[in-house]
PDB file of C-alpha atoms and ligand atoms in Angstrom:
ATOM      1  CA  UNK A   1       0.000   0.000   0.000  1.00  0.00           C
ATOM      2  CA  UNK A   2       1.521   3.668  -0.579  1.00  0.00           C
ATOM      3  CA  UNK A   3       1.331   6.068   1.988  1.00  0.00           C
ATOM      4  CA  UNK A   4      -1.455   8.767   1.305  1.00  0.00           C
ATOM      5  CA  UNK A   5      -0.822  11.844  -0.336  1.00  0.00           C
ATOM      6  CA  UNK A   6      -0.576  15.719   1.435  1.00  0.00           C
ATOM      7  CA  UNK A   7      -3.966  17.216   1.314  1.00  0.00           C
ATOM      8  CA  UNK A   8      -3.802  20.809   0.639  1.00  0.00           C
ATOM      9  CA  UNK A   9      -6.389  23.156   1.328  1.00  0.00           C
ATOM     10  CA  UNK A  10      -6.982  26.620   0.693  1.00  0.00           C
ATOM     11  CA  UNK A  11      -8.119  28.842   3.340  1.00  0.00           C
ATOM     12  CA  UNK A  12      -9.028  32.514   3.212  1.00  0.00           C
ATOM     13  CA  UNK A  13      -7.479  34.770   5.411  1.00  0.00           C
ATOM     14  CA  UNK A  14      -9.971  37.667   7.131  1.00  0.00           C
ATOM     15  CA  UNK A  15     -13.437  36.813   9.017  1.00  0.00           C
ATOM     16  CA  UNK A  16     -13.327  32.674   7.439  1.00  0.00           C
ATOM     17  CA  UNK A  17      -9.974  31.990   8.758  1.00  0.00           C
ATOM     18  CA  UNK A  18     -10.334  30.669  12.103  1.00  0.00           C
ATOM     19  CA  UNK A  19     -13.808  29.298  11.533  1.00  0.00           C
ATOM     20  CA  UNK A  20     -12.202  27.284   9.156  1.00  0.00           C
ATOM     21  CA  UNK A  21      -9.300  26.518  10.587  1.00  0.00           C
ATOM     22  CA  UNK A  22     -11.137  25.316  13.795  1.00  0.00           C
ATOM     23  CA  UNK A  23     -13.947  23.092  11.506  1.00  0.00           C
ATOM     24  CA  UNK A  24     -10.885  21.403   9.575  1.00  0.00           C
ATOM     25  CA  UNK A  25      -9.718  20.164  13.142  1.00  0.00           C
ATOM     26  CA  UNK A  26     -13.133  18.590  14.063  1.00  0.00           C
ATOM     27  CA  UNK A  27     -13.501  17.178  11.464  1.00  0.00           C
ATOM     28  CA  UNK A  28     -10.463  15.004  12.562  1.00  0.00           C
ATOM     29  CA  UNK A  29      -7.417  17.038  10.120  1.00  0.00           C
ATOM     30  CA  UNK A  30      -4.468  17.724  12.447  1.00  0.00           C
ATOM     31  CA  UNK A  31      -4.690  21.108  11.742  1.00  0.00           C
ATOM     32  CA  UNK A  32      -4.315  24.044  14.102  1.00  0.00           C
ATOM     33  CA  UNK A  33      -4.300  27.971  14.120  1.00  0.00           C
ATOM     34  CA  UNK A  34      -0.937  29.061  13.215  1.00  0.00           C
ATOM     35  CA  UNK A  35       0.856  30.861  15.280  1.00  0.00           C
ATOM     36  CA  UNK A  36       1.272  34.461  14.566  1.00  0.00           C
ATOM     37  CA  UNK A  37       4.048  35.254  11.701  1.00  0.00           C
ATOM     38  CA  UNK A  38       4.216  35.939   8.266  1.00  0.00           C
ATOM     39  CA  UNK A  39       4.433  32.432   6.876  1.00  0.00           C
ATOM     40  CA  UNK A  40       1.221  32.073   4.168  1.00  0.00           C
ATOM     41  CA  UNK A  41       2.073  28.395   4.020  1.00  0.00           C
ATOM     42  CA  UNK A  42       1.426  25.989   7.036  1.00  0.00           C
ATOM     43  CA  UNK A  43       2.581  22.213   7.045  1.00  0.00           C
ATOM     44  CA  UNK A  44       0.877  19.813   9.793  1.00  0.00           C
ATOM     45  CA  UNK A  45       1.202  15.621   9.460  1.00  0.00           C
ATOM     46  CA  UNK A  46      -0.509  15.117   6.036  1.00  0.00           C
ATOM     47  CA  UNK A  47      -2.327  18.245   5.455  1.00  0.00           C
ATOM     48  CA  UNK A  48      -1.274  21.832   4.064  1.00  0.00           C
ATOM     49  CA  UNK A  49      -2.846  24.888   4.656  1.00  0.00           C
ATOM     50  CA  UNK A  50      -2.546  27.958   2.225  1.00  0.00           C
ATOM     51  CA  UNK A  51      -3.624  30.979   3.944  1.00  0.00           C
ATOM     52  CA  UNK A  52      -5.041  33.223   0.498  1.00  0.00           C
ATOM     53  CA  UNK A  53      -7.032  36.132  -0.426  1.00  0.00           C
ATOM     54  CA  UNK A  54     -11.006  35.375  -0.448  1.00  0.00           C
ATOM     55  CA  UNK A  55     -10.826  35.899  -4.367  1.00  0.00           C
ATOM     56  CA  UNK A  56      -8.116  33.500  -5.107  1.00  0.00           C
ATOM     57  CA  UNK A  57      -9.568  30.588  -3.414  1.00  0.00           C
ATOM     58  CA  UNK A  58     -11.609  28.935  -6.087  1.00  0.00           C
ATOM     59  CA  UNK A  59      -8.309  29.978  -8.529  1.00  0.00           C
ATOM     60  CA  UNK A  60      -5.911  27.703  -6.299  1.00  0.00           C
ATOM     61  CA  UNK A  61      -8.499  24.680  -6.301  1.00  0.00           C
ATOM     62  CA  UNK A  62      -9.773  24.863 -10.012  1.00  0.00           C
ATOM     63  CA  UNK A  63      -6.323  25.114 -10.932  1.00  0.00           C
ATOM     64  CA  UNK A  64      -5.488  21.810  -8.632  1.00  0.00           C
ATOM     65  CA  UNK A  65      -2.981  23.587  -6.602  1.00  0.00           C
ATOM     66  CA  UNK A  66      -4.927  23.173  -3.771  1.00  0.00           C
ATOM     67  CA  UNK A  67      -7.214  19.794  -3.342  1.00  0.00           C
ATOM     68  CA  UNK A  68     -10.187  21.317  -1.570  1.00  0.00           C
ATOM     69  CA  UNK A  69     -11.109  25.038   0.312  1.00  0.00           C
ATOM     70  CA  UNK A  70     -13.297  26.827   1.902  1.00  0.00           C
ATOM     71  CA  UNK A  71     -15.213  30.132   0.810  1.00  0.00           C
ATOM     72  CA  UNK A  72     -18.239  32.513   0.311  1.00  0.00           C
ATOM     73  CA  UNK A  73     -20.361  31.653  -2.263  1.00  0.00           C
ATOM     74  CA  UNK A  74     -20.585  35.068  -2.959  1.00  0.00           C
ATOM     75  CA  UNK A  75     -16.707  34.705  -3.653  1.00  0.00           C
ATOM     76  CA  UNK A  76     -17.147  31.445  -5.538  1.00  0.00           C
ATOM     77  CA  UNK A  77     -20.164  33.152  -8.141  1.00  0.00           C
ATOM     78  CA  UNK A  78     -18.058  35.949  -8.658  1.00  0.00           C
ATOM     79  CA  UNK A  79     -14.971  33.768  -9.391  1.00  0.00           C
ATOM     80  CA  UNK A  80     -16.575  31.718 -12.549  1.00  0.00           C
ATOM     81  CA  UNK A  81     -14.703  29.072 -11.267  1.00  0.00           C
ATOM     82  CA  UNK A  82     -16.175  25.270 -12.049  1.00  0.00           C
ATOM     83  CA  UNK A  83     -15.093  23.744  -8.817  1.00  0.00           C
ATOM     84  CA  UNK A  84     -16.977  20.736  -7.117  1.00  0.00           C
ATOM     85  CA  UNK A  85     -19.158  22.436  -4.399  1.00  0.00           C
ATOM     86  CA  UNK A  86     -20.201  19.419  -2.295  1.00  0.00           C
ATOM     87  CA  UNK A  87     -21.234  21.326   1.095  1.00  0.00           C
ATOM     88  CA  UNK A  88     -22.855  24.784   2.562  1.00  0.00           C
ATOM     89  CA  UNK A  89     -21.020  25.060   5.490  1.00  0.00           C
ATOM     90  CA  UNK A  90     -23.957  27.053   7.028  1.00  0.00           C
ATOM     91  CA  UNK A  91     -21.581  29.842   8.884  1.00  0.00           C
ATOM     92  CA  UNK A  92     -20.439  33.590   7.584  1.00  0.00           C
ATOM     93  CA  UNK A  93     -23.849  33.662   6.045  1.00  0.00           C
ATOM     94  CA  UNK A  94     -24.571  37.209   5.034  1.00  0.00           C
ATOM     95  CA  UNK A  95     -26.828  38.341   1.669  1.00  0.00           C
ATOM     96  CA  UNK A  96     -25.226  40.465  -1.666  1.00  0.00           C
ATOM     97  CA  UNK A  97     -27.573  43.207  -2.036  1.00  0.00           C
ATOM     98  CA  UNK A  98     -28.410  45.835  -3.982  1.00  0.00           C
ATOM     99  CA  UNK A  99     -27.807  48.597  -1.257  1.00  0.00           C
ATOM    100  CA  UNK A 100     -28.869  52.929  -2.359  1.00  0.00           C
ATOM    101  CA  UNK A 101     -29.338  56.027   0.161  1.00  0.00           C
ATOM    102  CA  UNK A 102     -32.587  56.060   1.854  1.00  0.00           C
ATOM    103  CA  UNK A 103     -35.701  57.362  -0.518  1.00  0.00           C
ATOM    104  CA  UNK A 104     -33.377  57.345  -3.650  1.00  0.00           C
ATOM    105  CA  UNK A 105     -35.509  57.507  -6.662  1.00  0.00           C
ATOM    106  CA  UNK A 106     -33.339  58.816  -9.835  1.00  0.00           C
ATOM    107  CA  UNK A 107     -31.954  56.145 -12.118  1.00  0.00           C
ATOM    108  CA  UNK A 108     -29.340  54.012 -11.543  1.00  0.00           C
ATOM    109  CA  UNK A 109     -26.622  55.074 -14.303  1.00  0.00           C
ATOM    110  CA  UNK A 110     -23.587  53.745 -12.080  1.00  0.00           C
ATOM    111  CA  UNK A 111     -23.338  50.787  -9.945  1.00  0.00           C
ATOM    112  CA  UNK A 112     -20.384  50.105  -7.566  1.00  0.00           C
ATOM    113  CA  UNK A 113     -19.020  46.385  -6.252  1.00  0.00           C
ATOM    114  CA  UNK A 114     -16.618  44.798  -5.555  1.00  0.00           C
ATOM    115  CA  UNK A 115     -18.625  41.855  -7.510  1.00  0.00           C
ATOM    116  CA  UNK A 116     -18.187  43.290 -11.102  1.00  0.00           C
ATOM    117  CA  UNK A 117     -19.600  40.038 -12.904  1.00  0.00           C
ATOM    118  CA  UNK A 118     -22.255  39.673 -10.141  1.00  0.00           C
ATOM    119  CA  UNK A 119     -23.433  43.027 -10.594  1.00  0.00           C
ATOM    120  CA  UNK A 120     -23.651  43.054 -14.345  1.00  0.00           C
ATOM    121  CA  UNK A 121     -25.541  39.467 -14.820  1.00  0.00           C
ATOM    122  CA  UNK A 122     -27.920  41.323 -11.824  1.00  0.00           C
ATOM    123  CA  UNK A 123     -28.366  44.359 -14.246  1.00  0.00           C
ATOM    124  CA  UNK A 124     -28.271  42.410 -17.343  1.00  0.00           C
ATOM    125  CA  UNK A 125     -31.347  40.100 -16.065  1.00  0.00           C
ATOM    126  CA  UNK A 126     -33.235  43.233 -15.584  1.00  0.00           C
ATOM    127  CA  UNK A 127     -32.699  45.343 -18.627  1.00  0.00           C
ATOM    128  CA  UNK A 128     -30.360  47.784 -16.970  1.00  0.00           C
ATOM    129  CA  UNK A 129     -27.684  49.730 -18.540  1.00  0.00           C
ATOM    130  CA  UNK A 130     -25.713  51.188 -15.737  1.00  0.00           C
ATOM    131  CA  UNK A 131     -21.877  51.283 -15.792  1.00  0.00           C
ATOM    132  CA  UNK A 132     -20.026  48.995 -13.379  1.00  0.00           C
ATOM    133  CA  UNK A 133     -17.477  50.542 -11.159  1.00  0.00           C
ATOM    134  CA  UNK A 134     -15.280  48.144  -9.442  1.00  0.00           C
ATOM    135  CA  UNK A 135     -14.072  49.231  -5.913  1.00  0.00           C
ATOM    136  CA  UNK A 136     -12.427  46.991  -3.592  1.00  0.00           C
ATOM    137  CA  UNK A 137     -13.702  48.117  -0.183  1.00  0.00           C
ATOM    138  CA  UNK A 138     -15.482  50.397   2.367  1.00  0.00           C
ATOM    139  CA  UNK A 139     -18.224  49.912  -0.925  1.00  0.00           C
ATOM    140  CA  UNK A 140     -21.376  51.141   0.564  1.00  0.00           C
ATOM    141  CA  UNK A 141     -19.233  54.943   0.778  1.00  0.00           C
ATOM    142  CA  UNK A 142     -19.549  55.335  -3.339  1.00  0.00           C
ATOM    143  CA  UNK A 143     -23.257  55.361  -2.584  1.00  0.00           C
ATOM    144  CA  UNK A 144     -22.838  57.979  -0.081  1.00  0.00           C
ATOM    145  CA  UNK A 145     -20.662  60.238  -1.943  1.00  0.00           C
ATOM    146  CA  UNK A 146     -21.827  60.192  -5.153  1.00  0.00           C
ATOM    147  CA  UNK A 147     -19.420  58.510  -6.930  1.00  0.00           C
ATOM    148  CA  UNK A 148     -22.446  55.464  -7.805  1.00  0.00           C
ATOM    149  CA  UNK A 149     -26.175  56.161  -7.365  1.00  0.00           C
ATOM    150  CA  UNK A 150     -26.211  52.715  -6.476  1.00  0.00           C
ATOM    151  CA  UNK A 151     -23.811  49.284  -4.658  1.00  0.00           C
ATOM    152  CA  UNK A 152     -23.790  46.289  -4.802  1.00  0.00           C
ATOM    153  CA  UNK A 153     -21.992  45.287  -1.393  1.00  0.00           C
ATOM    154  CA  UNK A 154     -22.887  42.535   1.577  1.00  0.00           C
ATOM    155  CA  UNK A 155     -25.166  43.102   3.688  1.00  0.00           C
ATOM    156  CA  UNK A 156     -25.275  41.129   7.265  1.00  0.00           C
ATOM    157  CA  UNK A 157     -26.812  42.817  10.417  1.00  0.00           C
ATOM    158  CA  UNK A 158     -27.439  45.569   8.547  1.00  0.00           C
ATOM    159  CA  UNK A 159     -25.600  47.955  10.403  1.00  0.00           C
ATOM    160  CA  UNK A 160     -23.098  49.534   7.814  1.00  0.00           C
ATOM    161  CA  UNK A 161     -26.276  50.222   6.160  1.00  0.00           C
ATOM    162  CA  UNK A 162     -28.441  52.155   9.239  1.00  0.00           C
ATOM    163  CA  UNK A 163     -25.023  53.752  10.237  1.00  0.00           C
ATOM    164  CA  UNK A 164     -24.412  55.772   6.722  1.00  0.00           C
ATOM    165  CA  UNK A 165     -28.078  56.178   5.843  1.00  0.00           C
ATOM    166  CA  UNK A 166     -28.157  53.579   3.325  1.00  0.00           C
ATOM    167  CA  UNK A 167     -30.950  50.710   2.371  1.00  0.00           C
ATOM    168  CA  UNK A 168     -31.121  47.607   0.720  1.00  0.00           C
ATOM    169  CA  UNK A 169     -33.341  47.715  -2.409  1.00  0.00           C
ATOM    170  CA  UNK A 170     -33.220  44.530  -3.709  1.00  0.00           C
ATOM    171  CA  UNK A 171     -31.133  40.887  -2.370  1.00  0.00           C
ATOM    172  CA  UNK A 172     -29.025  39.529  -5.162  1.00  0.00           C
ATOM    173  CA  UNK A 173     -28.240  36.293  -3.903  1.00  0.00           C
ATOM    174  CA  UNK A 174     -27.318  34.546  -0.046  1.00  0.00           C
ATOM    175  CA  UNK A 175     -24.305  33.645   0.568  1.00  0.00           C
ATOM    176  CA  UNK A 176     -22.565  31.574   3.375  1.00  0.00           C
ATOM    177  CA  UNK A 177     -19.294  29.630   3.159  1.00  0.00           C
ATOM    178  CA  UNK A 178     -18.801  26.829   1.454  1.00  0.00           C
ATOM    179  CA  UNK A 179     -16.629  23.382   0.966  1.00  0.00           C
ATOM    180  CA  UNK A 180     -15.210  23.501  -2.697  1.00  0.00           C
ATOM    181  CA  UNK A 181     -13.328  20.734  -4.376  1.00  0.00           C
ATOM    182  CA  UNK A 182     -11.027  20.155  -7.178  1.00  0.00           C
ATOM    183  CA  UNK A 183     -13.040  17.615  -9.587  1.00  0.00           C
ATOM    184  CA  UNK A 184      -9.558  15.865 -10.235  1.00  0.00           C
ATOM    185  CA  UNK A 185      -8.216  15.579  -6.631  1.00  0.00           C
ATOM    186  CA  UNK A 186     -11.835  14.366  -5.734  1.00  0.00           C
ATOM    187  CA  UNK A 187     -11.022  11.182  -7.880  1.00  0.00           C
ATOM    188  CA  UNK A 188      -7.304  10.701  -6.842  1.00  0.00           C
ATOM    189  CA  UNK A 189      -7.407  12.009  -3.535  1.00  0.00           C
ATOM    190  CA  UNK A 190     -10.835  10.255  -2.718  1.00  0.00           C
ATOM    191  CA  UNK A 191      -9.628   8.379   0.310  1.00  0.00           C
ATOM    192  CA  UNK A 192      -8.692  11.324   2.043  1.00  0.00           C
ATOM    193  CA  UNK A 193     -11.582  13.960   0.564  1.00  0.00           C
ATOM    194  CA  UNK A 194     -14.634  11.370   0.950  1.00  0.00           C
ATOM    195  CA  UNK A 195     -14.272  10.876   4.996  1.00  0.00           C
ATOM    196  CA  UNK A 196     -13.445  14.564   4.965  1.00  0.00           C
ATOM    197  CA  UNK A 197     -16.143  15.675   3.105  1.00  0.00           C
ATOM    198  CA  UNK A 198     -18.503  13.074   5.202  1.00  0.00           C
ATOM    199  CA  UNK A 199     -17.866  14.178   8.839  1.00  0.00           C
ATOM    200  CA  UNK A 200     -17.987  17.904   7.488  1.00  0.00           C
ATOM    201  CA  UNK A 201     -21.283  16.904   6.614  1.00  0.00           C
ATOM    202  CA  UNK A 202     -22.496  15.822  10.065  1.00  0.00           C
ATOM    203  CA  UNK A 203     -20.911  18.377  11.924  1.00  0.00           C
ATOM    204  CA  UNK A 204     -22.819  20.420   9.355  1.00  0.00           C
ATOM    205  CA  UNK A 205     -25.923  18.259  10.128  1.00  0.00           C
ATOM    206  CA  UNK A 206     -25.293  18.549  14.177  1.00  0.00           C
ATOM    207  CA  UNK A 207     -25.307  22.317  13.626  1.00  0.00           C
ATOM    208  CA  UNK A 208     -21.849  22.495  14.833  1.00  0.00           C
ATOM    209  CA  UNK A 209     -20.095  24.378  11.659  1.00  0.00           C
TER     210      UNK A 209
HETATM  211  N1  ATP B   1     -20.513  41.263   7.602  1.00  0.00           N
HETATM  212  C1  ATP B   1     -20.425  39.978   7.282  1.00  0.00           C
HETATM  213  N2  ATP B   1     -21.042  39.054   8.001  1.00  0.00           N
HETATM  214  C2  ATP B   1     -20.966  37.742   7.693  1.00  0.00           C
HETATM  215  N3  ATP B   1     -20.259  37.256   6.653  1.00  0.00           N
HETATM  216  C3  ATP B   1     -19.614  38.141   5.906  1.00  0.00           C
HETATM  217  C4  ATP B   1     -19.655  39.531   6.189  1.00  0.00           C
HETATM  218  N4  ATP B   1     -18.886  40.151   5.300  1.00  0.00           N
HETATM  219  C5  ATP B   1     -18.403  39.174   4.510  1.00  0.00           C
HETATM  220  N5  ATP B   1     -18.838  37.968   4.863  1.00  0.00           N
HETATM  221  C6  ATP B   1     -18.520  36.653   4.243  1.00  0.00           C
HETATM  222  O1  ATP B   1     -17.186  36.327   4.610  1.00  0.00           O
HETATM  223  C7  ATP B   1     -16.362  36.289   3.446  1.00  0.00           C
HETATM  224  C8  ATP B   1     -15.024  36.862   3.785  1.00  0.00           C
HETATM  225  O2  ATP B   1     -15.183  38.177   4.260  1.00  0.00           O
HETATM  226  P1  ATP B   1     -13.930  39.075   4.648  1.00  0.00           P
HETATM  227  O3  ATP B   1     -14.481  40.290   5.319  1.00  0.00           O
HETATM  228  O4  ATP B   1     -12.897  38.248   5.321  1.00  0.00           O
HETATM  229  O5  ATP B   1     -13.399  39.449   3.213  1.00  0.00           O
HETATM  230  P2  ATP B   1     -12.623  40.736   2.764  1.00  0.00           P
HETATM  231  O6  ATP B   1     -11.637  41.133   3.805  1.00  0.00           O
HETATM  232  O7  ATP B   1     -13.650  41.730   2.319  1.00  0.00           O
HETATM  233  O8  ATP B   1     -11.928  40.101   1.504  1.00  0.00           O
HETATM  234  P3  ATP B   1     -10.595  40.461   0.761  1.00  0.00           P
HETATM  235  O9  ATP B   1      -9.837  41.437   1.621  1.00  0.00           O
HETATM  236  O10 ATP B   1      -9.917  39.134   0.614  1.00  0.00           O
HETATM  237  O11 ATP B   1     -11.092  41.042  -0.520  1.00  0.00           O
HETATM  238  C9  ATP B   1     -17.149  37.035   2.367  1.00  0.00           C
HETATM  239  O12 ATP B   1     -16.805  36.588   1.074  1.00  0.00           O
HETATM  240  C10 ATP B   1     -18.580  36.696   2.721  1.00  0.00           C
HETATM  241  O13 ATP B   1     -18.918  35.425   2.224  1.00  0.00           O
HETATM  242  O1  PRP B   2     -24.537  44.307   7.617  1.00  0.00           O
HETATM  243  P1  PRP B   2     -23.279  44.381   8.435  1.00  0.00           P
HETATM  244  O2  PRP B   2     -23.303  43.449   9.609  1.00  0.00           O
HETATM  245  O3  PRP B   2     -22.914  45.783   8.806  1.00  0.00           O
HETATM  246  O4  PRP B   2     -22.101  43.798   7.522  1.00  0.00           O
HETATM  247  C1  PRP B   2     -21.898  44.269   6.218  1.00  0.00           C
HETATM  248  C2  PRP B   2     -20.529  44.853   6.034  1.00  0.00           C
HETATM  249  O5  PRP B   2     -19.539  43.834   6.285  1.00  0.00           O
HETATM  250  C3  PRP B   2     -18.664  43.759   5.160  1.00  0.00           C
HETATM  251  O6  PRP B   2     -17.646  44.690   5.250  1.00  0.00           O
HETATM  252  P2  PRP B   2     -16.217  44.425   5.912  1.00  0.00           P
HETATM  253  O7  PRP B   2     -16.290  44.765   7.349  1.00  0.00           O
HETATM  254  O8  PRP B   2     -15.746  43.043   5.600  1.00  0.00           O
HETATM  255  O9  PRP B   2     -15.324  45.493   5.159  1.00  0.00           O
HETATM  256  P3  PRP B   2     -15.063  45.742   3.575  1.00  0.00           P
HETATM  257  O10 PRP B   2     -16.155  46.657   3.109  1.00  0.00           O
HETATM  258  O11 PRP B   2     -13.739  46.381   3.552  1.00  0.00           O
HETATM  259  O12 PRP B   2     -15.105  44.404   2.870  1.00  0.00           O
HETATM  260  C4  PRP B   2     -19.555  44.190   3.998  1.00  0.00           C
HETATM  261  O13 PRP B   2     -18.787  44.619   2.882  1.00  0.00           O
HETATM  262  C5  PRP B   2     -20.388  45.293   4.599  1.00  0.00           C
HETATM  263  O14 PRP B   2     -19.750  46.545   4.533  1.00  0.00           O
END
C-alpha cells in the first residue's frame, strides 16, 4: 500500500480563517491555528494549509494547486470558477444586495461592487444599462458620496447600512461559506476527501459548523 498523499487546502485569510481553521480540526485534520508570523504556508502531518485572499480561493483549487477550500459563495459566483461544491457550510452567512441612500428615486446610471460580474448578470437580467465601477472596499461609501447612485456590497446585520443612511433595495443572492473541491483531486485524492467531506457533513448536520 503507498502512503497517502498531502492534502492541501486553501483557506481565506480575514473573518473565514479561524472558523475554518477550527472546523478542519473537528472534522479530525491535524490542523491548528498558526501561530502568529508571516508564513502564508502551514505544514501539519498530512495536510497543508494555504492561507489566500477570499478571491483567489476557487483559482488555487480549479487550478489543482490546492485539493479542496473553503469560501463565500458570494466569492465562488463571482470567481466563474467550475469547482466541485459538495457542502454549505452554514456559517459567515450574510446576503449580496443591492444597497442605495434612503428614498433614492433617480436612475441608476452607475453601480459600484466589488462583484463586477455579479453586478452586471444582476443588471443584465433586468434590462439595466448602468456602468459597473469596481471598488475593492469600504463599498457602501460610493453610494454615499456620489461617486455610484447605487452598490452592490454585503449586507449582514445591517448595520453599515443604518449607520451611513443607506438601504437595501433589492437581495441579489445569499451567501454563506462553502466546501469547494477540485473535480480531479476528488477522484485521486478520494480516500482522504470522501471521509473529509462526510464528517464535514455531520458536523454540518449537528449544527456544529
Ligand atoms: N458582515 C459579514 N457578516 C458575515 N459574513 C460576511 C460579512 N462580510 C463578509 N462575509 C462573508 O465572509 C467572506 C469573507 O469576508 P472578509 O471580510 O474576510 O473578506 P474581505 O476582507 O472583504 O476580503 P478580501 O480582503 O480578501 O477582498 C465574504 O466573502 C462573505 O462570504
Ligand atoms: O450588515 P453588516 O453586519 O454591517 O455587515 C456588512 C458589512 O460587512 C462587510 O464589510 P467588511 O467589514 O468586511 O469590510 P469591507 O467593506 O472592507 O469588505 C460588507 O462589505 C459590509 O460593509
Amino acid at each position: 500500500m503507498t502512503a497517502p498523499s498531502t492534502l492541501t487546502l486553501a483557506v481565506p485569510k480575514g473573518r473565514i480563517f479561524e472558523r475554518a481553521v477550527d472546523l478542519l480540526s473537528r472534522a479530525g485534520l491535524p490542523v491548528h491555528l498558526p501561530a502568529a508570523s508571516r508564513a502564508l504556508r502551514h505544514h501539519f502531518d498530512g495536510v497543508t494549509l494555504l492561507e489566500l485572499r477570499n478571491q483567489d480561493v476557487p483559482v488555487y483549487v480549479d487550478l489543482g494547486v490546492a485539493d479542496a477550500g473553503i469560501v463565500g459563495r458570494d466569492v465562488l459566483l463571482e470567481s466563474g470558477r467550475s469547482v466541485f461544491e459538495p457542502l454549505d457550510l452554514r456559517f459567515a452567512g450574510c446576503r449580496l444586495s443591492l444597497i442605495r441612500e434612503v428614498g433614492a428615486a433617480g436612475p441608476i446610471t452607475r453601480v459600484a461592487s466589488k462583484y463586477p460580474r455579479l453586478t452586471r448578470a444582476y443588471l443584465q437580467e433586468r434590462g439595466l444599462a448602468a456602468e459597473i465601477v469596481k471598488l475593492s472596499g469600504n463599498i457602501e461609501l460610493a453610494a454615499l458620496t456620489g461617486l455610484a447612485d447605487a452598490v452592490v456590497d454585503l449586507v449582514q446585520t445591517g448595520g453599515t447600512l443604518r449607520a451611513n443612511h443607506l438601504e437595501e433595495v433589492d437581495v441579489i443572492l445569499e451567501s454563506s461559506a462553502r466546501l469547494v473541491v477540485n473535480r480531479v483531486a476528488l477522484k485521486l485524492k478520494r480516500e482522504q476527501l470522501r471521509p473529509l467531506i462526510e464528517r464535514l457533513r455531520t458536523l454540518v448536520a449537528e449544527g456544529d459548523a
